[in-house]
Tab-separated table of C-alpha atoms in Angstrom:
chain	number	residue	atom	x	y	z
F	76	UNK	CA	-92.267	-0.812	12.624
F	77	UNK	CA	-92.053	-2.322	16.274
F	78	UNK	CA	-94.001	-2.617	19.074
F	79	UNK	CA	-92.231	-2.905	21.960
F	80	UNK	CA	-90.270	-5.865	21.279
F	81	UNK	CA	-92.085	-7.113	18.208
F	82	UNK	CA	-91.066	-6.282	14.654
F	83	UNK	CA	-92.695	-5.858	11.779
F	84	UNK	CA	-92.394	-5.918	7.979
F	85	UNK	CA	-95.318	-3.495	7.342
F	86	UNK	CA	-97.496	-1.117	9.108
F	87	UNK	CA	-100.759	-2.349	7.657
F	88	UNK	CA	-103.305	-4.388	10.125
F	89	UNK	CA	-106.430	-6.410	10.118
F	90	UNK	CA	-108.711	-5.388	12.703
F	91	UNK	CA	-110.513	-7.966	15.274
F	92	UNK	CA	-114.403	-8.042	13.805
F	93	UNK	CA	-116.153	-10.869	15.625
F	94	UNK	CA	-117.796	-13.394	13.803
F	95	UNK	CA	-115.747	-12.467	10.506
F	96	UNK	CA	-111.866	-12.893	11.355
F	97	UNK	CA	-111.820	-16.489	12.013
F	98	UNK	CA	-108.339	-17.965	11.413
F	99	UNK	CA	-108.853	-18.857	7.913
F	100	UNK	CA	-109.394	-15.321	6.715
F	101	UNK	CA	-106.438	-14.267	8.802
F	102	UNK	CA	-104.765	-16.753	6.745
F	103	UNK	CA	-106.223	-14.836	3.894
F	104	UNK	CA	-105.396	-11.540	4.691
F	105	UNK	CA	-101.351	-12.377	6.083
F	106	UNK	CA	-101.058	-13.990	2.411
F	107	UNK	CA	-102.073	-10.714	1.119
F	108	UNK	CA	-99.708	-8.617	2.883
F	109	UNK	CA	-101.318	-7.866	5.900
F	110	UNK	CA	-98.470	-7.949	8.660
F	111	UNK	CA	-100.038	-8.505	12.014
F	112	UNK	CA	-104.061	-10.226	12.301
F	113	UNK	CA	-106.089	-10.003	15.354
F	114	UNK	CA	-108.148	-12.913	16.707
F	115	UNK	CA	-111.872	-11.958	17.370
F	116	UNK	CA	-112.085	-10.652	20.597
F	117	UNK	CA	-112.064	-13.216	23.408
F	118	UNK	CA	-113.486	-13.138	26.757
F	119	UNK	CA	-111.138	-12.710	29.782
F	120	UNK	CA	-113.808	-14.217	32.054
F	121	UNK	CA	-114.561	-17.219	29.695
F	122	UNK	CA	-110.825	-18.323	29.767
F	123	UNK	CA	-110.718	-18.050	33.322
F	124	UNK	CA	-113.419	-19.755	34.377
F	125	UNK	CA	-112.828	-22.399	31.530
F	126	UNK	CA	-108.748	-22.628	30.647
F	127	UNK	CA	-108.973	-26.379	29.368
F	128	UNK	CA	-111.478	-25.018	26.931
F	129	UNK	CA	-109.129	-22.487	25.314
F	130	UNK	CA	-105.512	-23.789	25.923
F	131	UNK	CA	-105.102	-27.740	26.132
F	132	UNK	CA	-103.887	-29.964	23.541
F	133	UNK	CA	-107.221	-28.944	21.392
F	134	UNK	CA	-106.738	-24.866	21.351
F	135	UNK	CA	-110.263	-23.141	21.161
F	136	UNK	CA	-110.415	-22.098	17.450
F	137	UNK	CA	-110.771	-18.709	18.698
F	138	UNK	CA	-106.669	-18.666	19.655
F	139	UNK	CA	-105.381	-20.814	16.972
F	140	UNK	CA	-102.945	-19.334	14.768
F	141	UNK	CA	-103.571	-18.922	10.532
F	142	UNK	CA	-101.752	-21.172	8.640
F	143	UNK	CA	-100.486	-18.205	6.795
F	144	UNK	CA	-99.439	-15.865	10.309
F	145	UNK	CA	-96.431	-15.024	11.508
F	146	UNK	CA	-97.524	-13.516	14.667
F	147	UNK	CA	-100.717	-14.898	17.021
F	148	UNK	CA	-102.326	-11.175	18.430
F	149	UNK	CA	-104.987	-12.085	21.033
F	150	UNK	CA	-107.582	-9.912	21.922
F	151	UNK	CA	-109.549	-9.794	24.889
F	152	UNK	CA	-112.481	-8.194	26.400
F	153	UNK	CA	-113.336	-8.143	30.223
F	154	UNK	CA	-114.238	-5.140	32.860
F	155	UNK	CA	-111.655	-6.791	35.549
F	156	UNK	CA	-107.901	-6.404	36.207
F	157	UNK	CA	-107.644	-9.345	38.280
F	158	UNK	CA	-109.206	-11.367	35.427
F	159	UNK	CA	-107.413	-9.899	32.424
F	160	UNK	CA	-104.126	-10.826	34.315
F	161	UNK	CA	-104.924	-14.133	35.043
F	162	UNK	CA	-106.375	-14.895	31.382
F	163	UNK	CA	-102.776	-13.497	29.963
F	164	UNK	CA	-101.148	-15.990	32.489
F	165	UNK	CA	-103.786	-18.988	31.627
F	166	UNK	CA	-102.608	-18.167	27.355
F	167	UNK	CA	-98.717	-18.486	27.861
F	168	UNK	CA	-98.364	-22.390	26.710
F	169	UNK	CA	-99.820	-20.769	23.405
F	170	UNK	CA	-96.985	-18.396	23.359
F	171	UNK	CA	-98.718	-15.501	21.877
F	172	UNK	CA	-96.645	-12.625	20.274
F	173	UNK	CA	-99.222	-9.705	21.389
F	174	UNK	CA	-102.220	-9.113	24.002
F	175	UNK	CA	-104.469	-6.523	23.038
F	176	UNK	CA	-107.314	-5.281	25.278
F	177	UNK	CA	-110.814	-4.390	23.655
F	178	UNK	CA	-111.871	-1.067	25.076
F	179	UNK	CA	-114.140	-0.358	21.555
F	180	UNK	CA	-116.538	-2.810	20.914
F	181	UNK	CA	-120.036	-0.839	21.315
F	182	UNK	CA	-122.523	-4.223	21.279
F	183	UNK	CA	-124.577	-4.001	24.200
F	184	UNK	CA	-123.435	-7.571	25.364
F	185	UNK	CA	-119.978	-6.551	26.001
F	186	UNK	CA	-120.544	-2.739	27.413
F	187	UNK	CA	-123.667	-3.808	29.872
F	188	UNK	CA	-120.470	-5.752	31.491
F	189	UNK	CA	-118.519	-2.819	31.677
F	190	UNK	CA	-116.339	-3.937	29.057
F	191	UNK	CA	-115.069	-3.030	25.461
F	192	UNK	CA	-116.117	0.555	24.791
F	193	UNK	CA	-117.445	0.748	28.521
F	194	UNK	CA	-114.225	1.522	30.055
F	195	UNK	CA	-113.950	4.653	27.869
F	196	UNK	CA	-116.130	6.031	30.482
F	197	UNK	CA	-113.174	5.396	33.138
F	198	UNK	CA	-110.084	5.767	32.667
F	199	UNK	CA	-108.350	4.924	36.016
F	200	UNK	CA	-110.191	1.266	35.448
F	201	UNK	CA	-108.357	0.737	31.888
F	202	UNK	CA	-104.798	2.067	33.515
F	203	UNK	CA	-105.521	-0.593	35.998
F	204	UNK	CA	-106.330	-3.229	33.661
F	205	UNK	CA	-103.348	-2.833	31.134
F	206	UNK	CA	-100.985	-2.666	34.437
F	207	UNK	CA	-102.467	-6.076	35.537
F	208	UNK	CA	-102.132	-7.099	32.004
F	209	UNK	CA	-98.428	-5.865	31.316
F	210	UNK	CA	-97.321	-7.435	34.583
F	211	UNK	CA	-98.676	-10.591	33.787
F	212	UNK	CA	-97.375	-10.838	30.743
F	213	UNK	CA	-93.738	-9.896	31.717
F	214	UNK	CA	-94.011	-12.226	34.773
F	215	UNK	CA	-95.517	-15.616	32.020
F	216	UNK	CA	-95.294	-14.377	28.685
F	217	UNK	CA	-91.584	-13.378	28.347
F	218	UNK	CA	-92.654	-9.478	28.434
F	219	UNK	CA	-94.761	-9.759	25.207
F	220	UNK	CA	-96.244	-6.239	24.043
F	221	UNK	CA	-99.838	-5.562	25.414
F	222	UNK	CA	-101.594	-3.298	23.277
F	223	UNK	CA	-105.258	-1.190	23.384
F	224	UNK	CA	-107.946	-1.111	20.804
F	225	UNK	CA	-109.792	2.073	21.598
F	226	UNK	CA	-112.735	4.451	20.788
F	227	UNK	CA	-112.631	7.669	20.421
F	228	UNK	CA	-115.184	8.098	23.940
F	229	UNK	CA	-118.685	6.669	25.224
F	230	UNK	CA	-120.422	9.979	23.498
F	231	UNK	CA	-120.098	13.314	21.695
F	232	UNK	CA	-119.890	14.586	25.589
F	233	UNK	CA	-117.369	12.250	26.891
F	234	UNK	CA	-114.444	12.025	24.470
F	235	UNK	CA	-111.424	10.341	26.647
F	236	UNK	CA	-109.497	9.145	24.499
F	237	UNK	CA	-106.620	11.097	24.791
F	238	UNK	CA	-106.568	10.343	28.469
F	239	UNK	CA	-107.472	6.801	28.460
F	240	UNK	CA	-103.943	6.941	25.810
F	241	UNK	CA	-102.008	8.301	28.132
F	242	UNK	CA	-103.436	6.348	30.792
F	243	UNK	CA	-102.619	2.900	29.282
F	244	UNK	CA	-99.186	4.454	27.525
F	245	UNK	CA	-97.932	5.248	31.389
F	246	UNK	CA	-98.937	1.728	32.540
F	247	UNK	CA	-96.920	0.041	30.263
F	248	UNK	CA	-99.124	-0.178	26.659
F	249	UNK	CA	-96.786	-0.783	23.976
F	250	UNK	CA	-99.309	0.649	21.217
F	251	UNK	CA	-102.734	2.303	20.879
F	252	UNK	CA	-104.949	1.658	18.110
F	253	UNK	CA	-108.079	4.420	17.964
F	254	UNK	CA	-111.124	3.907	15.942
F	255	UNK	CA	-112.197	7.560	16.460
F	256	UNK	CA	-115.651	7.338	16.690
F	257	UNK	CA	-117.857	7.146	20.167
F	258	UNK	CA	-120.072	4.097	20.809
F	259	UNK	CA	-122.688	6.295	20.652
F	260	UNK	CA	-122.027	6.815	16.795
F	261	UNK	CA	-121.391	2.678	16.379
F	262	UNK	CA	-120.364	2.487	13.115
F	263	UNK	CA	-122.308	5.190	11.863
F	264	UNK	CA	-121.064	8.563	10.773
F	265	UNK	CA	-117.668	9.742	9.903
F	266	UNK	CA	-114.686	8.966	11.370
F	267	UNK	CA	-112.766	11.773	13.361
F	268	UNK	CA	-109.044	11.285	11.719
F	269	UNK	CA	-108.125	14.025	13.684
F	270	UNK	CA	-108.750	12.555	17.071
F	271	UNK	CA	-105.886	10.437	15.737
F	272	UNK	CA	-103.825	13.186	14.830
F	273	UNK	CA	-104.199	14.778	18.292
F	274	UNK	CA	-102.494	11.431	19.823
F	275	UNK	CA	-99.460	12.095	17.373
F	276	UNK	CA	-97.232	13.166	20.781
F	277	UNK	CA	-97.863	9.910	22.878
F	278	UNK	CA	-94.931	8.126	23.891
F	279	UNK	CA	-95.710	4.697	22.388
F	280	UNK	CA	-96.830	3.677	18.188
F	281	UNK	CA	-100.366	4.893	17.386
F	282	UNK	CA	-102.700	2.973	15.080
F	283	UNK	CA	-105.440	4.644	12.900
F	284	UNK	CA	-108.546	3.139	12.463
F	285	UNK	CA	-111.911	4.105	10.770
F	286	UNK	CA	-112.987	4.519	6.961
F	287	UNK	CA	-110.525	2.627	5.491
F	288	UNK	CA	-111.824	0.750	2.297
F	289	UNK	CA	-109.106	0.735	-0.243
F	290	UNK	CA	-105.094	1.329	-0.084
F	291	UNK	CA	-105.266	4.544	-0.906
F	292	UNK	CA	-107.351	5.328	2.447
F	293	UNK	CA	-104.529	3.610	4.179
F	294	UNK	CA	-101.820	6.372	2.557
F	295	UNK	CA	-103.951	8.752	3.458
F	296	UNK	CA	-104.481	8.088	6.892
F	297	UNK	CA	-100.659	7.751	7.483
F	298	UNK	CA	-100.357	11.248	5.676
F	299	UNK	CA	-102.779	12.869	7.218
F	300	UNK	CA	-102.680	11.765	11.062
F	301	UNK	CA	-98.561	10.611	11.556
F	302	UNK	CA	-99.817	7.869	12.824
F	303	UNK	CA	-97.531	5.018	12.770
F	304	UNK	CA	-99.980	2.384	11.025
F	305	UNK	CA	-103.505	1.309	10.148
F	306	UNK	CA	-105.933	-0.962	11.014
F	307	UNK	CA	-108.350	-1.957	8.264
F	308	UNK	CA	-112.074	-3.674	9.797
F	309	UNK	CA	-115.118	-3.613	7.595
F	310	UNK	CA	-112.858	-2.390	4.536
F	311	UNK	CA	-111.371	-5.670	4.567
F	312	UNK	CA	-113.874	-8.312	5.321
F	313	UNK	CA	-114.647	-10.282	1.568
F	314	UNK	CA	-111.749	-8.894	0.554
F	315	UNK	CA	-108.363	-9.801	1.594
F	316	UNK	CA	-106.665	-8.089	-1.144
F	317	UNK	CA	-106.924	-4.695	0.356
F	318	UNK	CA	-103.433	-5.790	1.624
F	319	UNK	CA	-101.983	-6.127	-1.626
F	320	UNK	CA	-99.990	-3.454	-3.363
F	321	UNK	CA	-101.174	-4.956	-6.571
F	322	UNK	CA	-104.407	-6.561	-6.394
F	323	UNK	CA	-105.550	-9.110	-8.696
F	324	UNK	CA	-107.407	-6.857	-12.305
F	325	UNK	CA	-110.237	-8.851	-12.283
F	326	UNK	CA	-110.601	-9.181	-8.275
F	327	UNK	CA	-114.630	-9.307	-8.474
F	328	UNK	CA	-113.888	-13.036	-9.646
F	329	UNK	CA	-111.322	-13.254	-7.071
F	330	UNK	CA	-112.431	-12.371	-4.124
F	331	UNK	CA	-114.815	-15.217	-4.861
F	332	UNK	CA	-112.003	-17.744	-5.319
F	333	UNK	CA	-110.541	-16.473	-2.091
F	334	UNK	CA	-114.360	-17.207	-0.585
F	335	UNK	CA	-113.786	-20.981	-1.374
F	336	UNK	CA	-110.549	-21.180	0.129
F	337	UNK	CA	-111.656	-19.608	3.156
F	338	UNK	CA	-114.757	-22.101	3.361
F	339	UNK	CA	-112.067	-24.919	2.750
F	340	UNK	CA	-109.578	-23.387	5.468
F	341	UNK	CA	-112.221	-22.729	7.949
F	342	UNK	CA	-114.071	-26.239	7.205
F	343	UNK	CA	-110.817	-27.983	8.239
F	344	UNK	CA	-111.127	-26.223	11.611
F	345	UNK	CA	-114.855	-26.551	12.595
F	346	UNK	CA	-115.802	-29.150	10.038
F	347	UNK	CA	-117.476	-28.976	6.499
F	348	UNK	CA	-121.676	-28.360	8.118
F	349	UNK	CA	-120.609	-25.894	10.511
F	350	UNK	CA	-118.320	-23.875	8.117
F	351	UNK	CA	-121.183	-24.063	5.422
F	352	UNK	CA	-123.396	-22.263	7.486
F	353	UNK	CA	-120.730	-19.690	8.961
F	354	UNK	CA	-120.020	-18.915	5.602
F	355	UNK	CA	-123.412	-17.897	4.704
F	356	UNK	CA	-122.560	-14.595	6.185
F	357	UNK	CA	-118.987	-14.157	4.817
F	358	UNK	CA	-120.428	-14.832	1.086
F	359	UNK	CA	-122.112	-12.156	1.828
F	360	UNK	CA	-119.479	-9.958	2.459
F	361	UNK	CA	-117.158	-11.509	-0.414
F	362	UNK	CA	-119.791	-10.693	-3.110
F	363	UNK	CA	-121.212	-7.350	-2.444
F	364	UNK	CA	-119.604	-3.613	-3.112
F	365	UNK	CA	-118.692	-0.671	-1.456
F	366	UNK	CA	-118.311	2.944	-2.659
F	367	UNK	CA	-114.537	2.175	-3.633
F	368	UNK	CA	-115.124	-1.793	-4.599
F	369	UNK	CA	-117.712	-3.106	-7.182
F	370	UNK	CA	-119.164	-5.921	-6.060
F	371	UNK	CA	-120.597	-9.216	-8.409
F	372	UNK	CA	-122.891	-8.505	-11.025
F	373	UNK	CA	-125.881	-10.095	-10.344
F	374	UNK	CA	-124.799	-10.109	-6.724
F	375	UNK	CA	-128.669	-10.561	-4.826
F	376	UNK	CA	-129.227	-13.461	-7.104
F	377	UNK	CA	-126.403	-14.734	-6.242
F	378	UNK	CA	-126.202	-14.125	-2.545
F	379	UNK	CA	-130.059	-16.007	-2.676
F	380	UNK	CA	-128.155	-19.337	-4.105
F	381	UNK	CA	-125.171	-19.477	-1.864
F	382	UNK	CA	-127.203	-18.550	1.540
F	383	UNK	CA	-128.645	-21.574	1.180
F	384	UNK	CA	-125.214	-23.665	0.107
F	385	UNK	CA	-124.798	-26.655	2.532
F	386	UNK	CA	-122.011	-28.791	1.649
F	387	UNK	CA	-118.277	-27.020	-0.247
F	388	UNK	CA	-119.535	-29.228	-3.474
F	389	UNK	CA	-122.761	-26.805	-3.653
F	390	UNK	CA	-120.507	-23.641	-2.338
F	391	UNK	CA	-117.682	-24.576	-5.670
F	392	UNK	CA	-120.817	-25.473	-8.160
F	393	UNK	CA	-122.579	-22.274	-7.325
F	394	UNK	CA	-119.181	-19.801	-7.638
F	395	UNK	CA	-117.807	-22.084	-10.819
F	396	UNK	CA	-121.066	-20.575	-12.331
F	397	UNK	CA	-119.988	-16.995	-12.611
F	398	UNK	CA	-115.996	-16.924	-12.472
């Protein structure tokens, strides 16, 4: 597929999920198929007010590219269109491929600022941010695609998101991405798939995201909305092998292997303490199950050891023990 400019091999996404897709499971994920991998959202503000922290000759491990990525997709969060152009123009010496905006995220950090899923509640402001946004990056990014990353509305009362589609579509958006829930709803509830269904007419790609845990959801989705791809979130954090076609048979074991190398990967970034202790969190994630994915046996037991791993020699003892 291709968005605006950009093309792609496959229509199959990883999703920005802060605190979770650092570089090294991007890595993971673009090894595994995954065609296009979203940095955690970013602030706007913070690169503006800081630019030699995020692009100087050390680049802020928040914008560095996976080893294993084609494309660098940015994403960033901010209530302003003044300062969502000017953070566009501060990233062009890292020559990203795609800008997306964050106009989802429900945490109240982010929405108190009018930010992330805040500007569901106005459209005219998001129009006005992805025009400062688009013209910035055709005026010091070559005209790279900006996209949107969107909810479905603030509430059950308030669902914009066909206009806020339009909105950004008309102001120069080359793709829309809806999670179709509200942030009233978080992550709770179902998805509405047929929020994403309703967007089917809009003049530019639509993504589908929401309750996707396995490929088959993905096939689905595609099926049963037209939408041009998916974007896979909590379905694909601890495992990267969603993306595959034909995941590993035993991929309990595996998705622990892939653990390591993401503690190794992530420990060359940040350094071996401070990657010990992030990964705490992902172990988490690589060892437990889901309605569609069985997780380790003896998984809390095992969880108990590795949340308290501190070097990669006690991470590799611990996982050598049960693979």
């Amino acid at each position: 597929m291709n968005i605006g400019p950009l093309s792609l091999s496959r229509n199959r996404f990883l999703a920005p999920v802060a605190g979770y897709t650092d570089r090294a499971f991007r890595s993971l994920c673009a090894e595994q198929g995954a065609s296009l991998c979203f940095t955690e959202l970013v602030s706007a503000e913070a690169i503006v007010r800081n630019p030699e922290m995020y692009v100087s000759e050390t680049v802020h491990p928040l914008l560095r590219k996976g080893i294993q990525e084609k494309f660098l997709a940015v994403q960033l969060f901010g209530s302003s269109a003044e300062t969502l152009g000017n953070a566009v123009r501060i990233l062009a010496p890292l020559k990203p491929d795609l800008v997306d905006l964050n106009a989802g995220c429900p945490v109240p950090k982010v929405v108190k600022n009018g930010a992330g899923a805040a500007l569901m509640k106005n459209p005219a402001a998001m129009a006005r941010i992805v025009e400062a946004m688009v013209k910035s990056s055709e005026a010091f990014l070559g005209g790279v695609p900006v996209t949107v990353k969107m909810r479905s509305g603030w509430d059950a009362a308030s669902l914009t998101y066909a206009e806020c589609a339009r909105a950004a579509a008309d102001m120069g958006a080359a793709m829309v991405t809806l999670h179709p829930r509200t942030r009233s709803q978080a992550y709770g509830g179902k998805s509405e798939w047929a929020h994403i269904a309703s967007l089917a007419a809009l003049a530019v790609p639509v993504c589908g995201s929401g309750d996707l845990y396995t490929m088959q959801d993905a096939r689905d989705m595609l099926k049963n909305t037209g939408c041009a791809a998916v974007m896979f979130a909590r379905g694909a954090l601890g495992n990267p092998f969603i993306f595959n076609e034909n995941p590993p048979p035993d991929v309990e074991h595996a998705r622990l292997k892939a653990g390591l190398r993401h503690l190794e990967l992530l420990a060359a970034d940040i350094g071996e303490r401070a990657a010990c202790l992030e990964m705490r969190k992902q172990f988490c994630a690589y060892t437990k199950g889901s309605a569609a994915l069985p997780g380790i046996a003896g998984g809390a037991a095992l969880r108990d050891k590795l949340v308290h791993a501190q070097t990669i020699a006690e991470y590799v003892s611990i996982i050598d023990g049960v693979t």
